[in-house]
């Protein structure tokens, strides 16, 4: 097998040629990753991976409608294409009409780099970061701290071709850094995380210094009971809550009365004011530093995405504009079904409209309250209110008269992000953040800290 | 104690990683038991405990006829993440003194 015959765009073209169905969509994802892992102030493992996934969507027109079949396989070469295409066609013929059937997308200008080789990451992405991390280990050791963590960089080049002439390509870099500092007896723990495209904007020394301050705060322990507390949610926590809200913002589910965005008696809450603060929650494929695919990349249908929409251009979308709910997510099919505008999900999320205050400044303006580090293990309790439960982790701090006075025990919370937007009394400066809980699935977020006067800490948690 | 609840299909999709940690499960179906009879279905019920306390409160375990094999297709672990299907069979069991939450009250309504 020559290297030439495994070029992703040629695989896409060949699969489309092999198609005998009425319509065909082929997505080739070329993935490379590099990672570093460390524990106790020393690197423990590093790794690189390479992968290819080919997804074929066959559509078959029939008397009762158009059916679709989707088959994805990894490590596919040119010789293995025909069985894959036939499997997708067989799946379509056996499926019956697809509810979300739409004409495949047409009229989209091809990506100029569609025939170029895929982008690839290597361990070289850590060329500056790894030595700086080594220096942070030395400082941590000298300061009586143990650093643990994981850094991962991924590059996925996705090539999309359709029988209707779409030829698009998107390169998605995706870097995450998670850093824990612990006291040698492991009773104190602090966390910091970063989302990055290339690890050039990540400074281990600064993160270690931040964690050293937090471990210092934890030297004084202040047990507190469950209850409602004024709470400062840092950007990572706000991101985790609002990403879940985004995932729960299906227009169709709302119209069908199944979500927090359903209007009692019918319809949706689009147009409702969610908060008196002038907050705007939006996604934009061209957001600087958070760039995401500017067209629909749907490997399967379901929820609020449709394989028929592959290649559909994505535009900046305000989900909430200055406090008012403006858009719910739709496909072309669910937009037609609900009368809502077409607004597919976009792979980033930005909340703006707060005041130009850092989290430190918000702490300085707090009489008595809790400062969280992050949230963990967030799960849904009730879709009708979008009540979520989860835990605090790696540091809950008590703020008194503008200063952190010690570390509090962890809590389990029960809160709805929609309610939190409504009750928040202050939002700070928007900054890029790593959503800790969802970082396996969603990393591109910019959020402010939020001040909530009565955050529901439902019970005490003994975890670290 | 006369007031008892029976829960079928608790739903939380997994457990926190630390065995001593606090957990909360929402019940998909809860029924009230009075004096040995099911007297009605309840809504908005969740239960909350620390794992070790919860298992320490187990007072009885059902027979083989109560055994049900449950599971999930998407148990995820590790960095980088890995996903696997898992199964977990259990008989019915009786727990005493469990903290029950009303999820509507938890939502502040």
XYZ file of C-alpha atoms in Angstrom:
573
model
C 0.000 0.000 0.000
C 1.564 3.279 -1.032
C 1.314 6.281 1.263
C -0.379 8.149 -1.580
C -3.404 5.876 -1.674
C -4.071 6.560 2.005
C -4.402 10.312 1.678
C -7.637 11.239 3.468
C -9.124 13.237 0.588
C -8.447 10.352 -1.816
C -10.128 7.936 0.575
C -13.137 10.257 0.719
C -13.258 10.516 -3.104
C -12.862 6.746 -3.551
C -15.620 5.970 -1.046
C -17.944 8.408 -2.820
C -17.127 6.722 -6.164
C -17.961 3.328 -4.678
C -21.374 4.501 -3.479
C -24.375 3.065 -5.284
C -26.866 4.738 -2.925
C -28.936 7.821 -3.756
C -26.778 9.961 -1.494
C -23.515 9.555 0.369
C -21.539 11.458 3.007
C -17.997 10.413 3.893
C -16.061 11.792 6.883
C -12.378 10.935 7.314
C -10.958 11.889 10.725
C -7.174 11.741 11.008
C -6.182 11.984 14.678
C -2.833 12.392 16.358
C -2.175 12.919 20.064
C 0.775 13.445 22.385
C 0.592 13.282 26.164
C 2.650 13.644 29.320
C 1.781 12.333 32.771
C 3.476 13.123 36.070
C 3.169 12.245 39.758
C 5.089 13.176 42.898
C 7.114 15.864 41.057
C 8.376 13.489 38.356
C 7.314 12.551 34.829
C 5.937 9.019 34.826
C 4.709 8.329 31.286
C 4.532 9.919 27.900
C 2.751 8.732 24.811
C 1.792 9.431 21.231
C -1.105 7.960 19.273
C -2.248 7.960 15.663
C -5.710 7.059 14.487
C -8.056 7.210 11.548
C -11.800 6.835 11.608
C -13.839 6.673 8.445
C -17.573 7.279 8.629
C -19.840 6.538 5.677
C -23.443 7.751 5.602
C -25.560 6.198 2.851
C -29.001 7.603 2.020
C -31.574 5.620 0.085
C -34.750 7.160 -1.323
C -37.946 5.125 -1.091
C -41.689 5.492 -1.491
C -42.134 6.393 2.162
C -39.111 8.635 2.477
C -35.333 8.643 2.599
C -33.495 6.165 4.788
C -30.009 6.611 6.196
C -27.367 4.145 7.334
C -24.150 5.036 9.087
C -21.084 2.865 9.597
C -17.846 4.053 11.233
C -14.640 2.046 11.269
C -11.160 2.771 12.510
C -7.842 2.303 10.670
C -9.503 1.964 7.250
C -7.267 1.826 4.168
C -8.288 2.146 0.511
C -8.545 -1.629 0.089
C -11.119 -1.859 2.864
C -13.421 0.848 1.547
C -15.864 -1.178 -0.483
C -17.105 -3.398 2.391
C -17.547 -0.274 4.505
C -19.580 1.553 1.861
C -21.703 -1.557 1.248
C -22.287 -1.960 4.998
C -23.587 1.622 5.207
C -25.847 1.021 2.205
C -27.171 -2.214 3.705
C -27.842 -0.388 6.983
C -29.778 2.317 5.108
C -31.848 -0.213 3.110
C -32.685 -2.068 6.308
C -33.547 1.007 8.315
C -36.807 2.416 6.944
C -37.339 6.150 6.437
C -35.133 8.434 8.542
C -37.173 10.924 10.514
C -34.549 13.629 10.040
C -34.192 13.145 6.252
C -33.355 16.347 4.371
C -31.674 16.990 1.028
C -27.900 16.749 1.464
C -26.171 20.117 1.710
C -25.219 21.839 -1.555
C -23.620 25.066 -2.701
C -20.810 25.250 -0.143
C -17.428 26.463 -1.425
C -14.777 23.748 -1.061
C -11.979 24.180 1.471
C -8.822 25.236 -0.388
C -6.739 22.758 1.664
C -9.051 19.786 1.073
C -6.388 17.894 -0.883
C -3.549 18.749 1.523
C -2.058 16.259 3.977
C -3.592 16.134 7.465
C -2.163 18.247 10.264
C -0.372 16.249 12.917
C 0.811 16.829 16.467
C 3.884 15.263 18.035
C 5.715 15.443 21.360
C 7.415 18.548 19.957
C 4.314 20.468 21.061
C 5.744 20.142 24.615
C 9.201 21.508 23.619
C 8.860 24.572 25.871
C 6.239 23.242 28.266
C 8.126 20.091 29.403
C 11.306 21.886 30.586
C 9.177 24.517 32.325
C 7.234 21.737 34.022
C 10.543 20.224 35.183
C 11.458 23.558 36.761
C 8.054 23.640 38.462
C 8.769 20.165 39.918
C 12.008 21.491 41.453
C 10.253 24.513 42.954
C 7.405 22.357 44.256
C 9.850 19.906 45.834
C 11.689 22.753 47.541
C 8.368 24.182 48.747
C 7.013 20.918 50.177
C 4.423 20.332 47.436
C 3.819 17.328 45.206
C 2.641 17.954 41.664
C 0.469 15.474 39.795
C -1.122 15.878 36.418
C -1.703 15.167 32.773
C -1.167 17.162 29.597
C -2.727 16.065 26.348
C -2.531 17.564 22.880
C -4.704 16.342 20.059
C -5.048 17.329 16.439
C -7.917 16.041 14.355
C -8.093 16.799 10.641
C -11.614 16.076 9.443
C -12.369 15.747 5.733
C -16.019 15.782 4.663
C -17.159 14.893 1.170
C -20.704 14.363 -0.082
C -22.324 13.130 -3.261
C -23.773 16.643 -3.596
C -20.340 18.226 -3.994
C -19.391 19.273 -0.452
C -15.589 19.107 0.013
C -14.696 20.569 3.414
C -11.836 20.141 5.817
C -11.314 21.325 9.402
C -8.213 20.995 11.589
C -9.038 21.013 15.301
C -6.218 21.360 17.830
C -7.272 20.517 21.356
C -4.913 20.804 24.325
C -5.671 20.268 27.995
C -3.546 20.625 31.084
C -4.608 19.469 34.518
C -2.337 20.139 37.462
C -2.864 19.025 41.060
C -0.699 20.098 43.977
C -0.860 18.065 47.180
C 0.698 18.292 50.595
C 3.072 15.356 51.246
C 0.492 13.804 53.627
C -2.162 14.158 50.842
C -4.645 15.865 53.151
C -4.491 19.124 51.192
C -5.112 19.279 47.463
C -5.527 22.082 44.946
C -6.251 22.019 41.216
C -5.687 24.194 38.177
C -6.535 23.474 34.555
C -5.966 25.114 31.202
C -7.351 24.669 27.726
C -4.893 25.484 24.957
C -4.447 25.121 21.201
C -0.661 24.708 21.267
C 0.749 24.807 24.874
C 2.513 28.088 24.068
C 0.187 30.028 26.366
C 0.554 27.701 29.377
C 2.933 28.642 32.192
C 3.611 25.812 34.703
C 5.500 28.164 37.039
C 2.506 30.495 37.323
C 0.114 27.585 37.885
C 2.369 26.073 40.573
C 2.557 29.461 42.288
C -1.242 29.704 42.243
C -1.551 26.213 43.725
C 1.061 27.002 46.414
C -1.155 29.873 47.609
C -4.162 27.549 47.746
C -2.326 24.838 49.695
C -1.339 27.621 52.100
C -5.000 28.599 52.531
C -5.781 24.947 53.342
C -3.498 24.911 56.381
C -6.412 26.268 58.409
C -9.425 23.931 58.286
C -12.886 25.312 58.994
C -15.673 22.694 59.047
C -19.010 24.048 57.804
C -22.423 22.363 57.674
C -24.606 21.965 54.570
C -26.715 24.991 53.699
C -27.138 27.851 51.289
C -24.037 30.022 51.063
C -22.971 33.063 49.128
C -20.604 31.393 46.672
C -18.079 32.515 44.095
C -18.096 30.060 41.189
C -14.832 30.268 39.233
C -14.904 30.197 35.403
C -14.289 26.422 35.203
C -17.349 25.724 37.373
C -19.516 28.182 35.416
C -18.373 26.491 32.185
C -19.245 22.997 33.434
C -22.747 24.133 34.444
C -23.470 26.096 31.266
C -22.118 23.355 28.964
C -24.707 21.033 30.496
C -27.322 23.739 29.947
C -26.179 23.958 26.305
C -26.480 20.195 25.927
C -30.008 20.476 27.337
C -31.067 23.286 24.986
C -32.576 21.152 22.206
C -35.354 23.108 20.526
C -37.313 19.975 19.756
C -37.147 18.658 23.317
C -38.297 22.070 24.564
C -41.266 22.180 22.173
C -42.199 18.665 23.253
C -42.377 19.814 26.863
C -39.435 17.838 28.122
C -36.887 20.430 29.279
C -36.306 23.467 31.430
C -36.782 25.531 28.249
C -40.336 24.254 27.720
C -43.061 26.821 28.348
C -45.772 25.524 30.682
C -48.809 24.867 28.492
C -46.811 24.544 25.276
C -44.068 26.174 23.245
C -40.629 27.242 24.349
C -39.216 29.872 26.668
C -37.406 31.666 23.796
C -37.867 35.353 24.548
C -37.949 34.827 28.331
C -35.574 36.807 30.488
C -33.279 34.348 32.306
C -31.257 36.919 34.261
C -31.347 40.599 35.141
C -27.594 40.716 34.514
C -26.756 41.705 30.895
C -25.198 38.307 30.188
C -24.764 36.924 26.690
C -24.145 33.196 26.163
C -22.946 32.480 22.663
C -20.985 30.215 20.363
C -18.898 31.351 17.426
C -16.765 29.047 15.255
C -14.414 31.986 14.622
C -13.964 33.070 18.258
C -10.247 33.994 18.603
C -8.363 31.311 20.554
C -11.431 29.065 20.680
C -11.822 28.355 16.955
C -14.117 25.406 16.206
C -15.443 23.695 13.080
C -17.295 26.303 10.967
C -19.613 23.662 9.495
C -21.697 20.762 10.800
C -19.671 17.580 11.403
C -22.226 14.929 12.397
C -21.028 11.331 12.644
C -24.499 10.139 13.610
C -28.032 11.477 13.955
C -29.689 11.951 17.302
C -30.547 14.599 19.824
C -29.874 17.875 18.125
C -27.647 16.783 15.249
C -28.395 15.185 11.906
C -26.097 13.413 9.433
C -28.096 15.071 6.634
C -26.732 18.463 7.810
C -23.063 17.569 7.256
C -21.258 20.523 5.719
C -23.929 23.081 6.692
C -22.161 26.393 7.478
C -22.249 27.491 11.134
C -22.604 31.130 12.116
C -22.058 32.921 15.419
C -25.152 32.285 17.550
C -26.390 34.033 20.686
C -28.155 31.467 22.861
C -28.844 34.113 25.519
C -28.532 37.778 24.559
C -28.239 40.346 27.352
C -30.150 38.093 29.692
C -32.872 36.970 27.275
C -33.154 33.436 25.864
C -32.780 33.826 22.084
C -31.996 30.461 20.505
C -32.315 26.754 21.170
C -30.316 24.190 19.204
C -31.939 22.764 16.083
C -31.138 20.772 12.988
C -32.744 21.672 9.657
C -35.267 18.926 10.392
C -36.103 19.956 13.955
C -36.232 23.612 12.888
C -38.911 22.686 10.359
C -40.725 20.623 12.969
C -40.733 23.322 15.635
C -40.819 26.571 13.647
C -37.567 27.632 15.333
C -34.669 28.955 13.233
C -31.888 26.580 12.152
C -29.236 26.802 14.898
C -26.980 23.745 15.115
C -24.693 23.262 18.116
C -21.200 24.774 17.833
C -18.147 23.394 19.638
C -17.384 26.353 21.888
C -19.246 28.385 24.500
C -18.663 31.934 25.689
C -20.400 33.915 28.440
C -19.852 37.680 28.413
C -21.463 40.773 29.906
C -19.950 40.752 33.377
C -17.982 43.538 34.975
C -14.256 43.929 34.418
C -13.361 42.286 37.719
C -10.961 39.410 38.339
C -11.851 36.573 40.683
C -9.366 38.045 43.211
C -11.226 41.351 43.070
C -14.526 39.551 43.591
C -13.021 37.831 46.660
C -11.918 41.239 47.945
C -15.548 42.424 47.644
C -16.987 39.513 49.616
C -18.140 39.874 53.232
C -18.608 36.176 53.937
C -18.842 33.447 51.335
C -17.343 30.381 49.763
C -14.795 30.322 46.954
C -14.872 27.110 44.916
C -12.018 25.577 42.931
C -14.072 23.388 40.616
C -17.019 21.022 40.333
C -16.878 17.264 39.840
C -19.122 14.367 38.848
C -22.021 16.496 37.663
C -25.166 14.538 36.851
C -28.783 15.403 36.061
C -31.438 15.106 38.755
C -34.514 16.571 37.046
C -34.696 17.640 33.395
C -37.805 19.773 34.015
C -35.832 22.214 36.164
C -32.405 21.120 34.897
C -31.520 20.411 38.520
C -27.977 19.071 38.549
C -26.055 17.445 41.374
C -22.323 17.131 41.826
C -19.429 17.601 44.209
C -16.922 20.297 44.990
C -13.328 19.154 44.718
C -9.740 20.206 45.404
C -10.484 23.169 47.631
C -13.501 25.060 48.976
C -12.318 28.209 50.730
C -14.038 30.477 53.242
C -13.873 34.188 52.442
C -14.359 36.618 55.322
C -14.091 40.391 54.991
C -12.473 40.200 51.584
C -9.857 37.580 52.416
C -9.619 33.814 52.313
C -9.389 32.649 55.923
C -9.167 28.887 55.480
C -10.343 25.758 53.748
C -13.806 24.319 54.238
C -14.908 20.701 53.755
C -16.313 19.638 50.384
C -20.036 19.608 49.622
C -22.564 17.949 47.366
C -24.600 20.590 45.548
C -28.030 20.525 43.932
C -28.523 23.460 41.555
C -29.905 24.286 38.129
C -27.672 26.417 35.892
C -30.767 28.227 34.610
C -31.726 29.171 38.174
C -28.132 30.200 38.933
C -28.161 32.649 36.009
C -31.372 34.074 37.448
C -29.999 34.428 40.982
C -26.428 35.515 40.214
C -25.776 39.027 41.480
C -22.422 39.568 39.807
C -20.367 38.268 36.904
C -16.677 38.984 36.570
C -14.242 39.233 33.682
C -14.587 36.584 30.976
C -11.522 34.394 30.586
C -10.598 31.210 28.756
C -11.064 28.217 31.032
C -10.899 24.427 31.080
C -14.278 22.905 32.021
C -12.913 20.200 34.331
C -15.892 17.868 34.394
C -16.550 17.791 30.657
C -13.007 18.214 29.296
C -13.103 14.809 27.578
C -15.888 16.175 25.382
C -15.796 19.971 25.522
C -12.727 22.157 26.074
C -13.332 25.470 24.312
C -14.970 27.805 26.821
C -14.553 31.369 28.052
C -16.498 32.286 31.168
C -16.604 34.836 33.978
C -16.769 33.938 37.649
C -20.289 34.254 39.086
C -21.420 35.380 42.521
C -24.474 33.454 43.720
C -25.969 34.665 47.026
C -27.550 31.346 48.031
C -25.841 28.370 46.370
C -27.409 25.116 47.582
C -24.760 22.990 49.312
C -27.033 20.030 49.979
C -24.755 17.919 52.166
C -21.183 17.617 53.354
C -18.824 15.417 51.316
C -15.805 13.797 52.928
C -13.779 13.637 49.710
C -10.556 15.622 49.174
C -40.702 1.700 61.509
C -43.838 1.650 59.378
C -42.823 4.081 56.641
C -40.645 2.521 54.045
C -39.763 3.326 50.468
C -38.980 0.946 47.692
C -36.938 2.148 44.760
C -36.743 0.495 41.383
C -34.199 1.796 38.866
C -32.174 4.408 40.675
C -30.451 6.608 38.138
C -27.150 8.304 38.584
C -24.984 6.522 36.040
C -21.980 5.666 38.121
C -20.370 6.518 41.385
C -17.758 9.009 42.524
C -14.194 7.688 42.508
C -13.480 7.936 46.224
C -15.188 5.156 48.229
C -15.702 7.464 51.191
C -17.431 10.100 49.085
C -20.919 11.382 49.178
C -23.335 9.997 46.573
C -26.809 10.884 45.404
C -29.153 8.809 43.282
C -32.417 9.942 41.769
C -35.101 7.247 41.829
C -36.860 6.634 38.554
C -39.653 4.878 40.435
C -40.234 5.072 44.185
C -43.120 3.461 46.067
C -44.223 3.878 49.657
C -44.678 0.801 51.818
C -46.988 0.901 54.848
C -47.198 -2.187 57.026
C -46.056 -4.565 54.346
C -48.173 -3.141 51.497
C -47.266 -0.771 48.690
C -49.590 2.165 49.211
C -48.642 4.511 46.395
C -46.020 5.881 44.050
C -43.942 8.909 45.020
C -42.405 11.615 42.859
C -39.283 13.802 43.094
C -37.357 11.386 45.292
C -33.592 11.106 45.571
C -31.398 9.591 48.265
C -28.058 10.729 49.507
C -25.379 9.121 51.699
C -21.710 8.474 52.184
C -20.906 5.143 50.540
C -19.503 3.414 53.623
C -22.346 4.632 55.885
C -24.901 3.489 53.337
C -23.599 -0.058 53.089
C -23.282 -0.133 56.873
C -27.031 0.555 57.086
C -27.954 -2.531 55.029
C -30.350 -4.613 57.137
C -31.484 -7.398 54.796
C -30.670 -8.872 51.392
C -33.275 -10.459 49.103
C -33.193 -13.993 47.767
C -32.034 -15.169 44.343
C -35.499 -14.469 42.913
C -34.869 -10.711 43.419
C -31.578 -10.683 41.497
C -31.389 -8.293 38.523
C -28.442 -7.780 36.212
C -27.962 -4.087 35.497
C -25.235 -2.256 33.628
C -24.143 0.566 31.382
C -22.532 0.798 27.960
C -20.455 3.841 28.765
C -18.408 3.389 31.930
C -15.538 5.840 31.390
C -12.200 6.029 33.168
C -8.660 7.295 32.835
C -6.663 9.989 31.076
C -6.750 9.736 28.096
C -10.309 8.481 28.492
C -11.362 4.913 27.843
C -14.934 3.646 27.678
C -16.211 0.133 28.311
C -19.503 -1.654 28.841
C -19.984 -2.868 32.404
C -22.510 -5.064 34.185
C -23.410 -5.279 37.831
C -25.926 -7.675 39.283
C -27.710 -7.179 42.606
C -30.506 -8.604 44.689
C -33.042 -6.280 46.309
C -31.859 -5.056 49.699
C -33.230 -3.171 52.707
C -31.392 -0.115 54.069
C -32.360 1.720 57.266
C -32.238 5.411 58.083
C -31.399 6.594 54.574
C -31.517 10.341 53.940
C -34.288 10.999 51.386
C -34.425 14.278 49.436
C -37.303 16.013 47.713
C -35.768 17.171 44.431
C -38.351 19.945 43.994
C -37.332 21.418 47.338
C -33.673 20.952 46.409
C -34.370 23.081 43.328
C -35.684 25.821 45.635
C -39.289 25.538 44.461
